[in-house]
CSV table of C-alpha atoms in Angstrom, one decimal:
chain,number,residue,atom,x,y,z
O,1,MET,CA,47.7,51.6,130.6
O,2,ALA,CA,50.9,50.1,129.2
O,3,HIS,CA,54.1,51.3,131.7
O,4,ASP,CA,55.6,54.3,129.5
O,5,GLU,CA,59.3,53.2,130.2
O,6,ASP,CA,61.0,55.8,127.5
O,7,GLY,CA,58.9,59.1,129.5
O,8,GLU,CA,59.0,57.9,133.1
O,9,GLN,CA,63.3,57.7,132.1
O,10,GLN,CA,62.7,61.2,130.5
O,11,THR,CA,61.3,62.4,134.2
O,12,GLN,CA,63.4,60.6,136.1
O,13,ASP,CA,66.3,62.3,134.4
O,14,LEU,CA,64.8,65.7,134.6
O,15,ARG,CA,64.7,65.9,138.3
O,16,ALA,CA,67.9,64.2,138.5
O,17,ALA,CA,68.5,67.6,135.9
O,18,ALA,CA,67.5,69.7,139.5
O,19,ALA,CA,69.0,66.9,142.4
O,20,PRO,CA,70.2,68.3,145.8
O,21,GLY,CA,72.9,70.6,145.2
O,22,THR,CA,70.7,72.9,142.5
O,23,THR,CA,69.2,75.9,142.4
O,24,SER,CA,66.0,75.2,144.8
O,25,ALA,CA,62.2,76.4,144.2
O,26,THR,CA,62.4,76.9,147.7
O,27,ALA,CA,65.2,78.7,147.6
O,28,PRO,CA,65.8,82.5,148.1
O,29,GLY,CA,65.1,85.0,145.4
O,30,THR,CA,64.9,81.5,142.7
O,31,THR,CA,61.6,83.2,142.0
O,32,SER,CA,63.5,86.8,141.2
O,33,ALA,CA,63.6,88.3,137.2
O,34,ALA,CA,67.0,88.5,138.3
O,35,ASP,CA,67.5,85.3,139.0
O,36,ARG,CA,65.4,83.7,136.0
O,37,ALA,CA,67.5,85.7,133.5
O,38,ASP,CA,71.2,84.6,134.8
O,39,ARG,CA,70.0,81.2,134.9
O,40,ARG,CA,68.5,81.1,131.5
O,41,ASP,CA,71.9,83.4,130.6
O,42,GLN,CA,73.9,80.2,132.2
O,43,ALA,CA,71.6,77.3,130.2
O,44,VAL,CA,72.7,78.8,127.1
O,45,ARG,CA,75.8,79.0,126.9
O,46,ALA,CA,76.0,75.6,128.2
O,47,ALA,CA,73.8,74.8,125.8
O,48,VAL,CA,76.2,75.9,123.1
O,49,GLU,CA,79.2,74.3,124.9
O,50,GLN,CA,77.3,70.9,125.3
O,51,GLY,CA,76.7,71.0,121.9
O,52,VAL,CA,72.2,71.2,123.2
O,53,VAL,CA,71.9,73.7,120.1
O,54,GLY,CA,74.7,73.4,116.8
O,55,PRO,CA,75.1,73.2,113.1
O,56,ALA,CA,73.3,69.2,113.8
O,57,ALA,CA,70.3,71.0,116.1
O,58,PRO,CA,70.0,74.3,115.1
O,59,VAL,CA,66.8,75.3,116.8
O,60,VAL,CA,66.3,74.0,120.6
O,61,GLY,CA,63.9,74.4,123.2
O,62,LEU,CA,65.1,75.1,127.0
O,63,LEU,CA,63.6,74.7,130.3
O,64,ASP,CA,64.1,76.0,133.6
O,65,ILE,CA,62.9,73.1,136.0
O,66,ALA,CA,63.8,75.4,139.3
O,67,GLY,CA,62.2,78.0,137.4
O,68,ILE,CA,58.4,75.7,137.4
O,69,ARG,CA,59.0,74.6,140.1
O,70,ALA,CA,58.8,77.5,141.7
O,71,SER,CA,55.9,78.4,140.0
O,72,ALA,CA,53.9,76.0,140.9
O,73,ALA,CA,54.5,76.1,145.1
O,74,ALA,CA,53.9,79.9,144.6
O,75,LEU,CA,50.6,79.6,142.7
O,76,ARG,CA,49.7,76.7,145.7
O,77,ALA,CA,51.1,78.9,148.4
O,78,ALA,CA,48.7,82.0,146.9
O,79,PHE,CA,45.7,80.3,147.5
O,80,GLU,CA,46.6,78.9,150.9
O,81,ALA,CA,47.5,82.1,152.1
O,82,VAL,CA,42.9,83.1,150.8
O,83,THR,CA,41.6,80.6,152.0
O,84,PRO,CA,40.6,78.2,155.1
O,85,PRO,CA,43.1,75.3,156.7
O,86,GLY,CA,41.3,72.3,154.9
O,87,THR,CA,39.9,74.1,152.1
O,88,PRO,CA,39.8,71.3,148.8
O,89,VAL,CA,41.6,73.7,146.4
O,90,LEU,CA,42.7,71.5,142.8
O,91,HIS,CA,45.1,73.8,140.9
O,92,ALA,CA,44.4,71.8,137.3
O,93,PHE,CA,47.6,72.6,135.1
O,94,ALA,CA,46.1,73.5,131.4
O,95,VAL,CA,48.0,70.5,129.3
O,96,LYS,CA,47.0,72.3,126.4
O,97,ALA,CA,50.0,74.7,126.9
O,98,THR,CA,52.8,72.1,127.5
O,99,PRO,CA,51.8,69.0,126.1
O,100,LEU,CA,55.0,67.0,127.7
O,101,VAL,CA,53.9,63.8,129.6
O,102,PRO,CA,58.0,64.4,132.0
O,103,VAL,CA,56.6,68.1,132.4
O,104,LEU,CA,53.5,66.9,133.9
O,105,ARG,CA,55.1,65.0,135.9
O,106,LEU,CA,56.7,67.6,137.1
O,107,LEU,CA,53.9,69.4,138.7
O,108,ARG,CA,51.8,66.2,139.6
O,109,ALA,CA,55.0,66.2,142.2
O,110,ALA,CA,55.0,69.7,142.9
O,111,GLY,CA,51.1,69.1,143.9
O,112,ILE,CA,49.4,70.6,140.6
O,113,GLY,CA,47.1,68.2,138.6
O,114,ALA,CA,45.7,68.0,135.0
O,115,GLU,CA,43.3,69.5,133.0
O,116,VAL,CA,42.3,68.3,129.7
O,117,ALA,CA,39.9,69.1,126.8
O,118,SER,CA,40.7,66.6,124.7
O,119,PRO,CA,41.5,62.2,124.3
O,120,GLY,CA,44.9,63.2,123.4
O,121,GLU,CA,45.5,65.4,126.5
O,122,LEU,CA,44.0,62.8,128.6
O,123,ALA,CA,46.3,60.1,127.2
O,124,LEU,CA,49.7,62.2,128.4
O,125,ALA,CA,47.8,63.3,131.2
O,126,ARG,CA,47.0,59.4,132.4
O,127,ALA,CA,51.0,58.8,131.3
O,128,ALA,CA,52.0,61.1,133.7
O,129,GLY,CA,50.1,59.7,136.6
O,130,VAL,CA,47.8,61.6,137.5
O,131,THR,CA,45.2,60.8,138.7
O,132,PRO,CA,41.5,61.1,137.4
O,133,ALA,CA,40.8,62.5,140.9
O,134,ASP,CA,43.3,65.7,139.7
O,135,THR,CA,41.8,65.6,136.4
O,136,VAL,CA,39.1,67.7,135.3
O,137,LEU,CA,37.4,67.7,131.2
O,138,ASP,CA,36.8,70.9,130.1
O,139,SER,CA,35.7,70.7,125.8
O,140,PRO,CA,32.9,72.7,124.1
O,141,ALA,CA,32.8,69.5,122.1
O,142,LYS,CA,33.2,66.2,123.8
O,143,SER,CA,32.4,62.8,122.1
O,144,PRO,CA,29.9,60.8,123.6
O,145,ALA,CA,33.2,58.5,123.5
O,146,GLU,CA,34.8,60.7,126.0
O,147,LEU,CA,32.2,61.1,128.1
O,148,ARG,CA,31.7,57.7,128.5
O,149,GLN,CA,35.4,57.7,129.7
O,150,ALA,CA,35.9,60.3,132.1
O,151,LEU,CA,32.1,59.3,133.7
O,152,ALA,CA,34.1,55.3,133.9
O,153,LEU,CA,37.2,56.4,135.7
O,154,GLY,CA,35.9,58.9,138.0
O,155,ILE,CA,37.3,62.8,135.9
O,156,ALA,CA,35.6,65.6,137.0
O,157,VAL,CA,33.5,66.9,133.9
O,158,ASN,CA,32.5,70.1,133.2
O,159,ALA,CA,29.3,70.1,130.5
O,160,ASP,CA,29.1,73.1,128.2
O,161,ASN,CA,25.8,73.9,126.9
O,162,PRO,CA,22.1,72.4,127.0
O,163,GLN,CA,22.3,69.0,124.2
O,164,GLU,CA,25.8,67.9,126.0
O,165,LEU,CA,23.8,68.3,129.2
O,166,ALA,CA,21.1,66.2,127.9
O,167,ARG,CA,23.7,63.3,126.4
O,168,LEU,CA,25.0,62.9,130.4
O,169,ASP,CA,21.5,62.9,131.9
O,170,ALA,CA,21.4,59.3,129.5
O,171,LEU,CA,24.8,58.2,130.6
O,172,VAL,CA,24.4,59.2,134.2
O,173,GLN,CA,20.8,57.1,134.2
O,174,SER,CA,22.8,54.3,132.6
O,175,ALA,CA,25.6,53.5,134.3
O,176,PRO,CA,26.7,54.8,138.3
O,177,THR,CA,29.6,57.1,138.5
O,178,ALA,CA,32.1,58.6,140.5
O,179,SER,CA,32.7,61.9,138.4
O,180,PRO,CA,32.0,65.4,139.8
O,181,VAL,CA,30.1,66.8,136.9
O,182,GLY,CA,29.8,70.6,136.4
O,183,LEU,CA,28.2,73.0,134.2
O,184,ARG,CA,30.1,75.8,132.3
O,185,VAL,CA,28.4,79.1,132.4
O,186,ASN,CA,29.4,82.2,130.7
O,187,PRO,CA,29.1,85.7,132.5
O,188,GLN,CA,29.8,87.5,129.7
O,189,ILE,CA,31.4,90.1,130.7
O,190,GLY,CA,33.3,91.0,127.8
O,191,GLY,CA,36.9,90.2,125.9
O,192,GLY,CA,40.3,91.6,126.1
O,193,SER,CA,42.5,92.7,124.0
O,194,ILE,CA,43.4,89.2,122.0
O,195,GLY,CA,39.7,88.6,120.4
O,196,ALA,CA,40.6,85.4,119.5
O,197,LEU,CA,41.5,84.5,123.3
O,198,SER,CA,38.5,86.3,124.8
O,199,THR,CA,36.5,83.3,126.4
O,200,ALA,CA,33.6,86.0,128.1
O,201,THR,CA,32.8,87.8,125.8
O,202,ALA,CA,28.5,88.2,124.1
O,203,THR,CA,29.1,85.8,121.4
O,204,SER,CA,31.6,82.7,122.6
O,205,LYS,CA,31.3,79.7,121.7
O,206,PHE,CA,32.0,78.6,125.5
O,207,GLY,CA,29.7,77.6,128.4
O,208,VAL,CA,25.8,78.7,128.5
O,209,PRO,CA,25.6,82.6,127.9
O,210,LEU,CA,24.4,84.1,131.0
O,211,LEU,CA,23.0,87.0,129.8
O,212,ASP,CA,20.6,85.6,126.8
O,213,GLU,CA,16.9,85.8,127.6
O,214,GLY,CA,15.6,83.1,129.7
O,215,ALA,CA,19.0,81.4,129.8
O,216,ARG,CA,19.8,82.2,133.7
O,217,GLN,CA,16.7,80.8,134.9
O,218,TRP,CA,17.3,77.5,132.7
O,219,VAL,CA,21.0,77.1,134.4
O,220,ILE,CA,18.7,77.2,138.2
O,221,GLN,CA,16.4,74.7,137.0
O,222,ALA,CA,19.1,72.6,135.6
O,223,PHE,CA,20.7,72.2,139.1
O,224,LEU,CA,17.2,71.7,140.7
O,225,ASP,CA,16.6,68.6,138.2
O,226,ARG,CA,19.2,67.4,138.7
O,227,PRO,CA,20.9,66.5,142.0
O,228,TRP,CA,23.9,65.2,140.7
O,229,LEU,CA,24.8,68.7,138.9
O,230,THR,CA,27.4,69.3,141.8
O,231,ARG,CA,30.4,71.6,140.3
O,232,LEU,CA,30.0,75.6,138.4
O,233,HIS,CA,32.6,76.3,136.2
O,234,ALA,CA,33.5,79.6,133.8
O,235,HIS,CA,36.4,80.6,132.7
O,236,SER,CA,36.9,84.3,131.9
O,237,GLY,CA,40.4,85.5,131.7
O,238,SER,CA,42.6,85.4,128.5
O,239,GLN,CA,45.6,86.7,127.7
O,240,GLY,CA,45.6,90.2,127.4
O,241,MET,CA,42.6,90.6,130.0
O,242,PRO,CA,42.7,92.6,132.8
O,243,LEU,CA,43.1,91.4,136.2
O,244,GLU,CA,39.8,93.4,137.3
O,245,MET,CA,37.5,91.8,134.5
O,246,MET,CA,38.9,88.4,135.5
O,247,VAL,CA,37.6,89.5,138.8
O,248,ARG,CA,33.9,90.2,137.6
O,249,GLY,CA,33.8,86.8,136.1
O,250,ALA,CA,34.7,84.9,139.3
O,251,GLN,CA,32.1,86.9,140.7
O,252,ALA,CA,29.5,86.7,138.7
O,253,THR,CA,30.1,82.4,139.0
O,254,TYR,CA,29.6,82.9,143.0
O,255,GLU,CA,26.4,85.1,142.7
O,256,LEU,CA,25.2,82.3,140.5
O,257,ALA,CA,26.1,79.3,142.8
O,258,GLU,CA,24.8,80.9,145.8
O,259,GLU,CA,21.0,81.3,144.2
O,260,VAL,CA,21.4,78.1,142.7
O,261,ASN,CA,22.1,77.0,146.8
O,262,GLU,CA,19.4,79.1,147.9
O,263,ARG,CA,16.8,78.2,146.0
O,264,ALA,CA,17.7,74.1,146.3
O,265,GLY,CA,18.1,75.0,149.5
O,266,ARG,CA,21.0,73.2,150.5
O,267,ARG,CA,24.6,73.3,149.3
O,268,GLN,CA,24.0,71.4,145.5
O,269,ILE,CA,26.8,73.3,144.0
O,270,ASP,CA,29.9,72.4,146.1
O,271,THR,CA,32.3,73.6,144.1
O,272,ILE,CA,33.5,76.5,141.5
O,273,ASP,CA,36.2,75.7,138.9
O,274,ILE,CA,37.2,79.9,137.9
O,275,GLY,CA,39.5,78.7,135.2
O,276,GLY,CA,42.6,79.7,134.2
O,277,GLY,CA,44.1,82.5,132.2
O,278,LEU,CA,46.0,85.2,134.1
O,279,PRO,CA,47.6,87.9,131.1
O,280,VAL,CA,51.1,87.1,131.7
O,281,ASP,CA,53.6,90.2,130.6
O,282,PHE,CA,55.6,89.6,127.6
O,283,GLY,CA,57.2,93.0,127.6
O,284,SER,CA,60.0,91.7,130.4
O,285,ASP,CA,61.7,89.3,132.9
O,286,GLU,CA,58.2,90.1,135.4
O,287,GLU,CA,56.1,87.9,136.0
O,288,SER,CA,52.9,90.6,136.4
O,289,PRO,CA,50.6,90.3,137.4
O,290,THR,CA,51.7,87.5,140.1
O,291,HIS,CA,49.1,84.0,140.9
O,292,ALA,CA,49.3,86.1,144.7
O,293,GLN,CA,48.0,88.9,143.5
O,294,TYR,CA,45.0,87.6,142.0
O,295,ALA,CA,44.0,85.5,144.7
O,296,ARG,CA,44.0,88.5,147.5
O,297,ARG,CA,42.0,90.4,144.8
O,298,LEU,CA,39.7,87.7,144.9
O,299,LYS,CA,39.4,87.8,148.5
O,300,ALA,CA,39.5,91.2,148.8
O,301,ARG,CA,36.0,91.0,145.8
O,302,VAL,CA,34.0,88.1,146.6
O,303,PRO,CA,35.2,86.6,150.2
O,304,GLY,CA,32.7,84.4,149.9
O,305,LEU,CA,34.5,82.3,147.3
O,306,LEU,CA,37.2,81.9,149.4
O,307,ASP,CA,36.1,81.5,153.3
O,308,GLY,CA,35.7,77.8,152.3
O,309,ARG,CA,31.9,76.9,151.6
O,310,TYR,CA,33.1,75.8,148.1
O,311,GLY,CA,35.8,73.6,146.9
O,312,LEU,CA,37.9,75.3,145.1
O,313,VAL,CA,39.7,74.7,140.9
O,314,THR,CA,42.0,76.8,138.8
O,315,GLU,CA,42.5,75.8,135.4
O,316,PHE,CA,46.0,78.1,134.8
O,317,GLY,CA,48.3,77.1,132.2
O,318,ARG,CA,50.5,80.3,130.7
O,319,SER,CA,50.9,81.9,133.8
O,320,LEU,CA,52.7,78.3,135.2
O,321,LEU,CA,55.1,77.9,132.2
O,322,ALA,CA,55.4,80.7,129.7
O,323,LYS,CA,58.3,82.3,131.6
O,324,HIS,CA,60.6,79.3,132.4
O,325,GLY,CA,61.0,78.6,128.6
O,326,THR,CA,63.0,79.9,126.1
O,327,LEU,CA,63.1,78.9,121.9
O,328,LEU,CA,67.3,79.2,121.1
O,329,ALA,CA,68.3,79.2,117.5
O,330,ARG,CA,71.2,78.8,115.5
O,331,VAL,CA,71.9,82.2,112.9
O,332,GLU,CA,72.6,80.0,109.9
O,333,TYR,CA,72.8,82.8,107.4
O,334,ALA,CA,73.7,87.2,108.1
O,335,LYS,CA,72.3,89.2,105.1
O,336,LYS,CA,70.9,92.2,103.7
O,337,ALA,CA,67.5,93.3,102.1
O,338,GLY,CA,66.7,97.1,100.8
O,339,GLY,CA,69.9,98.2,103.5
O,340,ARG,CA,67.7,96.0,106.6
O,341,PRO,CA,70.1,92.8,108.1
O,342,VAL,CA,68.6,90.0,108.6
O,343,ALA,CA,69.3,87.1,110.7
O,344,VAL,CA,68.0,83.7,109.0
O,345,THR,CA,67.4,81.4,112.0
O,346,HIS,CA,66.0,77.7,112.1
O,347,ALA,CA,63.1,79.8,114.0
O,348,GLY,CA,60.0,80.6,112.7
O,349,VAL,CA,56.7,79.8,112.1
O,350,GLN,CA,56.9,76.6,112.9
O,351,VAL,CA,57.4,77.2,116.9
O,352,ALA,CA,56.1,80.3,117.0
O,353,THR,CA,52.8,79.7,115.0
O,354,ARG,CA,51.3,83.3,116.3
O,355,THR,CA,53.5,85.2,116.6
O,356,VAL,CA,54.1,85.0,113.2
O,357,TYR,CA,50.9,84.9,111.8
O,358,ALA,CA,49.7,87.7,114.7
O,359,PRO,CA,52.8,89.6,115.5
O,360,LEU,CA,51.3,92.5,117.0
O,361,SER,CA,49.0,90.5,119.2
O,362,TRP,CA,51.7,88.3,120.2
O,363,PRO,CA,55.0,89.8,119.8
O,364,LEU,CA,58.5,87.9,121.4
O,365,ARG,CA,61.3,89.8,123.5
O,366,ILE,CA,64.3,88.6,121.3
O,367,ALA,CA,67.5,88.1,123.7
O,368,ALA,CA,71.3,88.0,120.8
O,369,TYR,CA,74.1,85.7,122.0
O,370,ASP,CA,77.0,85.6,120.5
O,371,THR,CA,79.1,82.2,118.7
O,372,LYS,CA,79.8,80.9,122.1
O,373,GLY,CA,76.5,81.3,123.5
O,374,ARG,CA,77.4,84.4,125.6
O,375,PRO,CA,74.8,87.5,125.5
O,376,LYS,CA,76.4,89.5,122.5
O,377,THR,CA,77.5,93.4,123.2
O,378,GLY,CA,77.2,96.3,120.5
O,379,PRO,CA,75.3,99.0,119.5
O,380,ALA,CA,71.5,98.0,119.4
O,381,VAL,CA,70.9,97.4,114.9
O,382,GLY,CA,67.3,97.5,113.2
O,383,GLN,CA,67.4,94.2,111.9
O,384,ASP,CA,65.0,91.0,111.2
O,385,VAL,CA,64.8,87.3,113.4
O,386,ALA,CA,63.5,85.3,110.4
O,387,GLY,CA,63.1,81.6,110.2
O,388,PRO,CA,62.5,79.0,107.4
O,389,ALA,CA,59.5,78.8,106.1
O,390,CYS,CA,58.7,79.8,102.5
O,391,PHE,CA,57.3,82.4,103.0
O,392,ALA,CA,58.0,86.6,103.4
O,393,GLY,CA,56.5,87.1,106.7
O,394,ASP,CA,58.3,84.2,108.9
O,395,LEU,CA,59.8,86.9,110.8
O,396,LEU,CA,59.8,86.4,114.6
O,397,ALA,CA,60.8,90.3,114.9
O,398,GLU,CA,61.1,93.0,112.5
O,399,ASN,CA,63.1,95.8,112.4
O,400,ARG,CA,64.1,94.5,116.2
O,401,PRO,CA,66.9,96.8,117.8
O,402,LEU,CA,69.9,94.2,118.8
O,403,PRO,CA,72.9,93.9,118.5
O,404,LEU,CA,74.1,93.2,114.7
O,405,LEU,CA,73.6,89.3,114.3
O,406,GLU,CA,76.3,87.7,112.5
O,407,GLN,CA,76.5,84.1,110.9
O,408,GLY,CA,77.0,81.1,113.7
O,409,ASP,CA,75.8,83.5,116.7
O,410,HIS,CA,72.4,82.3,119.2
O,411,ILE,CA,69.2,84.0,119.0
O,412,ALA,CA,66.7,83.7,121.9
O,413,ALA,CA,62.9,83.8,122.2
O,414,LEU,CA,62.1,84.2,125.1
O,415,ASP,CA,59.2,83.5,127.5
O,416,THR,CA,58.3,80.9,125.1
O,417,GLY,CA,57.4,78.1,128.0
O,418,ALA,CA,53.7,77.6,127.3
O,419,TYR,CA,52.0,77.1,123.6
O,420,TYR,CA,55.2,77.2,121.9
O,421,PHE,CA,56.1,74.1,122.4
O,422,ALA,CA,52.9,72.9,121.9
O,423,GLN,CA,51.6,74.6,118.8
O,424,HIS,CA,54.5,73.1,116.2
O,425,TYR,CA,53.1,74.3,112.7
O,426,SER,CA,54.4,71.2,110.2
O,427,TYR,CA,54.9,73.9,107.0
O,428,ASN,CA,57.7,72.8,105.0
O,429,SER,CA,57.4,69.8,106.9
O,430,LEU,CA,60.3,71.0,109.6
O,431,VAL,CA,60.6,68.8,111.9
O,432,ARG,CA,59.7,69.4,115.8
O,433,PRO,CA,63.1,70.8,118.0
O,434,GLY,CA,64.0,68.8,120.8
O,435,ILE,CA,63.4,69.8,124.4
O,436,TYR,CA,65.6,70.0,127.3
O,437,GLY,CA,64.6,71.0,130.9
O,438,PHE,CA,67.8,72.2,132.6
O,439,ALA,CA,69.1,73.2,135.9
O,440,LEU,CA,72.4,74.2,138.0
O,441,HIS,CA,74.7,72.4,139.9
O,442,GLY,CA,77.3,75.3,140.9
O,443,ASP,CA,78.7,76.2,138.1
O,444,GLU,CA,77.4,73.1,135.8
O,445,VAL,CA,74.4,73.1,133.9
O,446,ARG,CA,72.6,69.8,133.3
O,447,PHE,CA,70.4,68.9,130.7
O,448,ALA,CA,67.4,66.4,130.5
O,449,ALA,CA,65.0,65.5,127.5
O,450,ALA,CA,61.6,66.4,128.2
O,451,ARG,CA,60.8,65.3,123.9
O,452,GLU,CA,63.8,64.3,121.7
O,453,PRO,CA,64.4,65.8,118.1
O,454,GLN,CA,61.7,64.6,115.4
O,455,THR,CA,63.4,62.3,113.0
O,456,LEU,CA,62.6,62.7,109.9
O,457,ASP,CA,61.7,59.3,109.0
O,458,GLU,CA,59.0,60.0,111.5
O,459,ILE,CA,57.9,63.0,109.7
O,460,VAL,CA,57.6,60.3,106.6
O,461,ALA,CA,55.5,57.6,108.7
O,462,GLU,CA,53.3,60.4,110.2
O,463,SER,CA,52.7,61.6,106.3
O,464,GLY,CA,51.7,58.4,105.2
O,465,GLY,CA,54.6,57.1,104.3
O,466,GLY,CA,54.8,54.4,107.0
O,467,SER,CA,53.9,51.4,104.3
O,468,GLU,CA,55.8,50.9,101.3
O,469,ARG,CA,52.3,50.0,99.4
O,470,ASP,CA,50.9,52.6,97.7
O,471,ALA,CA,47.5,52.4,98.6
O,472,LEU,CA,46.0,55.2,96.4
O,473,ARG,CA,46.8,53.8,93.4
O,474,TYR,CA,44.4,50.7,94.0
O,475,LEU,CA,41.4,53.4,94.2
C-alpha cells in the first residue's frame, strides 16, 4: 500500500494541535457537557477570527480533538471496569460514521480499531494504519473479491447469511486464512423509534433471523459443521433504540453462543461481537446514555458475557464522535417570507441530508453566533435556518426560536461529529466543506485540516470532465 504522505501530515497536524499544553483528554472535567460547550464556543470565535470560516469558506466542520480522545478513553474504561484483566476486547469504530483517515489514525492511537462495511471503508482503515487484527468486516452484500481480500489479510469476517457462509466454505477450503470468521444473527427483538435504522426487527435485512422457523437450529448446525466458525455477531442497537432493548439483543446472542458451545462440547465460539448502536442525546450537551451505563447494564443482566470466557467486540460509531463535531455556517442573507424570518446559509441538505429529509427523526440543535463568532444574545424569535439547495425543504430548522439572525452572523449545527461529515449529498454540485480539528493551548485555539475543502476542479473531474474528449459523442 502506498504511503499516504498528505494524510499522514494531516494526522500529525491534528496531533500537534492537541500537543502537551492543550486541554488533555485525561484532564479532570474534559468530558463534561459544560467543558465541551465552552471549547466549542472558543473554537467558533477562533474560526471566525482566523478565517477558517468566512466569505470564501462559508460552511466548515469542526472536530473537538480533546473530546474525541476523551470518548475513546471512556469507552475503553467502561468495559475494562466490567471484565476481568486480560479479557480480549476490541472496540472497532464504525468507519461509516466519520470516514476521515486522520480521525481513524487518532482513534487507532487511542486504542480503537475499525469496523468496515465496504472496500472503500477498508481502504480508509488500512490507510490509517489499522492492523488486520483490529479490523472487522461487516456487510450484508460482500462480493467474492471482498471476502478473498479479507481472508488473505487476516481480517475478521462476519458472514451475514447462509449463501455467504457457503461462499466462505469454498474460500476457506481453497486457501488457509488467519481470519476469525463469525456469523451474524438477528435476534428479532424489535425496532426503535427510527424504523429505517432499526436492525433487529422481524424483517430486517441483516443477519440470520433467529425466530424464523428452523433458523435457530440451522445456526447451531452451521457451527457444528464448521470448526473454523468461532464468532457470533449481532447488532441490535440504533439511534432511537432503548438501552434495555440493546441489552436484550446482547443477551439473546450470548444465550445462543452458550447453546452452540454446549452442543459442540467445547468452547467453539470464543468471541461475541455485540455491535454498536448506542443512541445519542441530540437534545442537549449531555452524553446520555454513556458507554459505562451500557456496560454496567450488560454486567448486571448478562454477567456470563463479561466474565472472561468470551472475547468481546464492539462497533460503536455515532456515540463516540457525534458530540465532538459542529457544522459552522455563515449567514449569507437574512430575509422574511410570510412574516417569518429566514436565515439563508450554506449548510443544508448536502451536509445534513437526514435532517433535511426526515427532520422529526433527526432534529438538530442550532446555536446562534454573531458576526465575530460570539454567542448571540437577544429575544428568541421563531425563524427558519435554510440551506443553499434549490428546493423548499432544504431547512436545518423550521420556525426555531433563536436570537434574530442577521447577515454575516453564524449558525452552528451541534452534535454533528458522526454521519454529518460522512454523508455528503452532491445536490446542485455543492462542494464538500473542509473539516478541521481544533484544540486549545491556553487561550489559543489551533486548527488543523482533517479534510481540505473540495475544489471546483475536483467536482468537474468526478463528474466526467477530467478529459477533454467527449466519449459520449462517439457512441
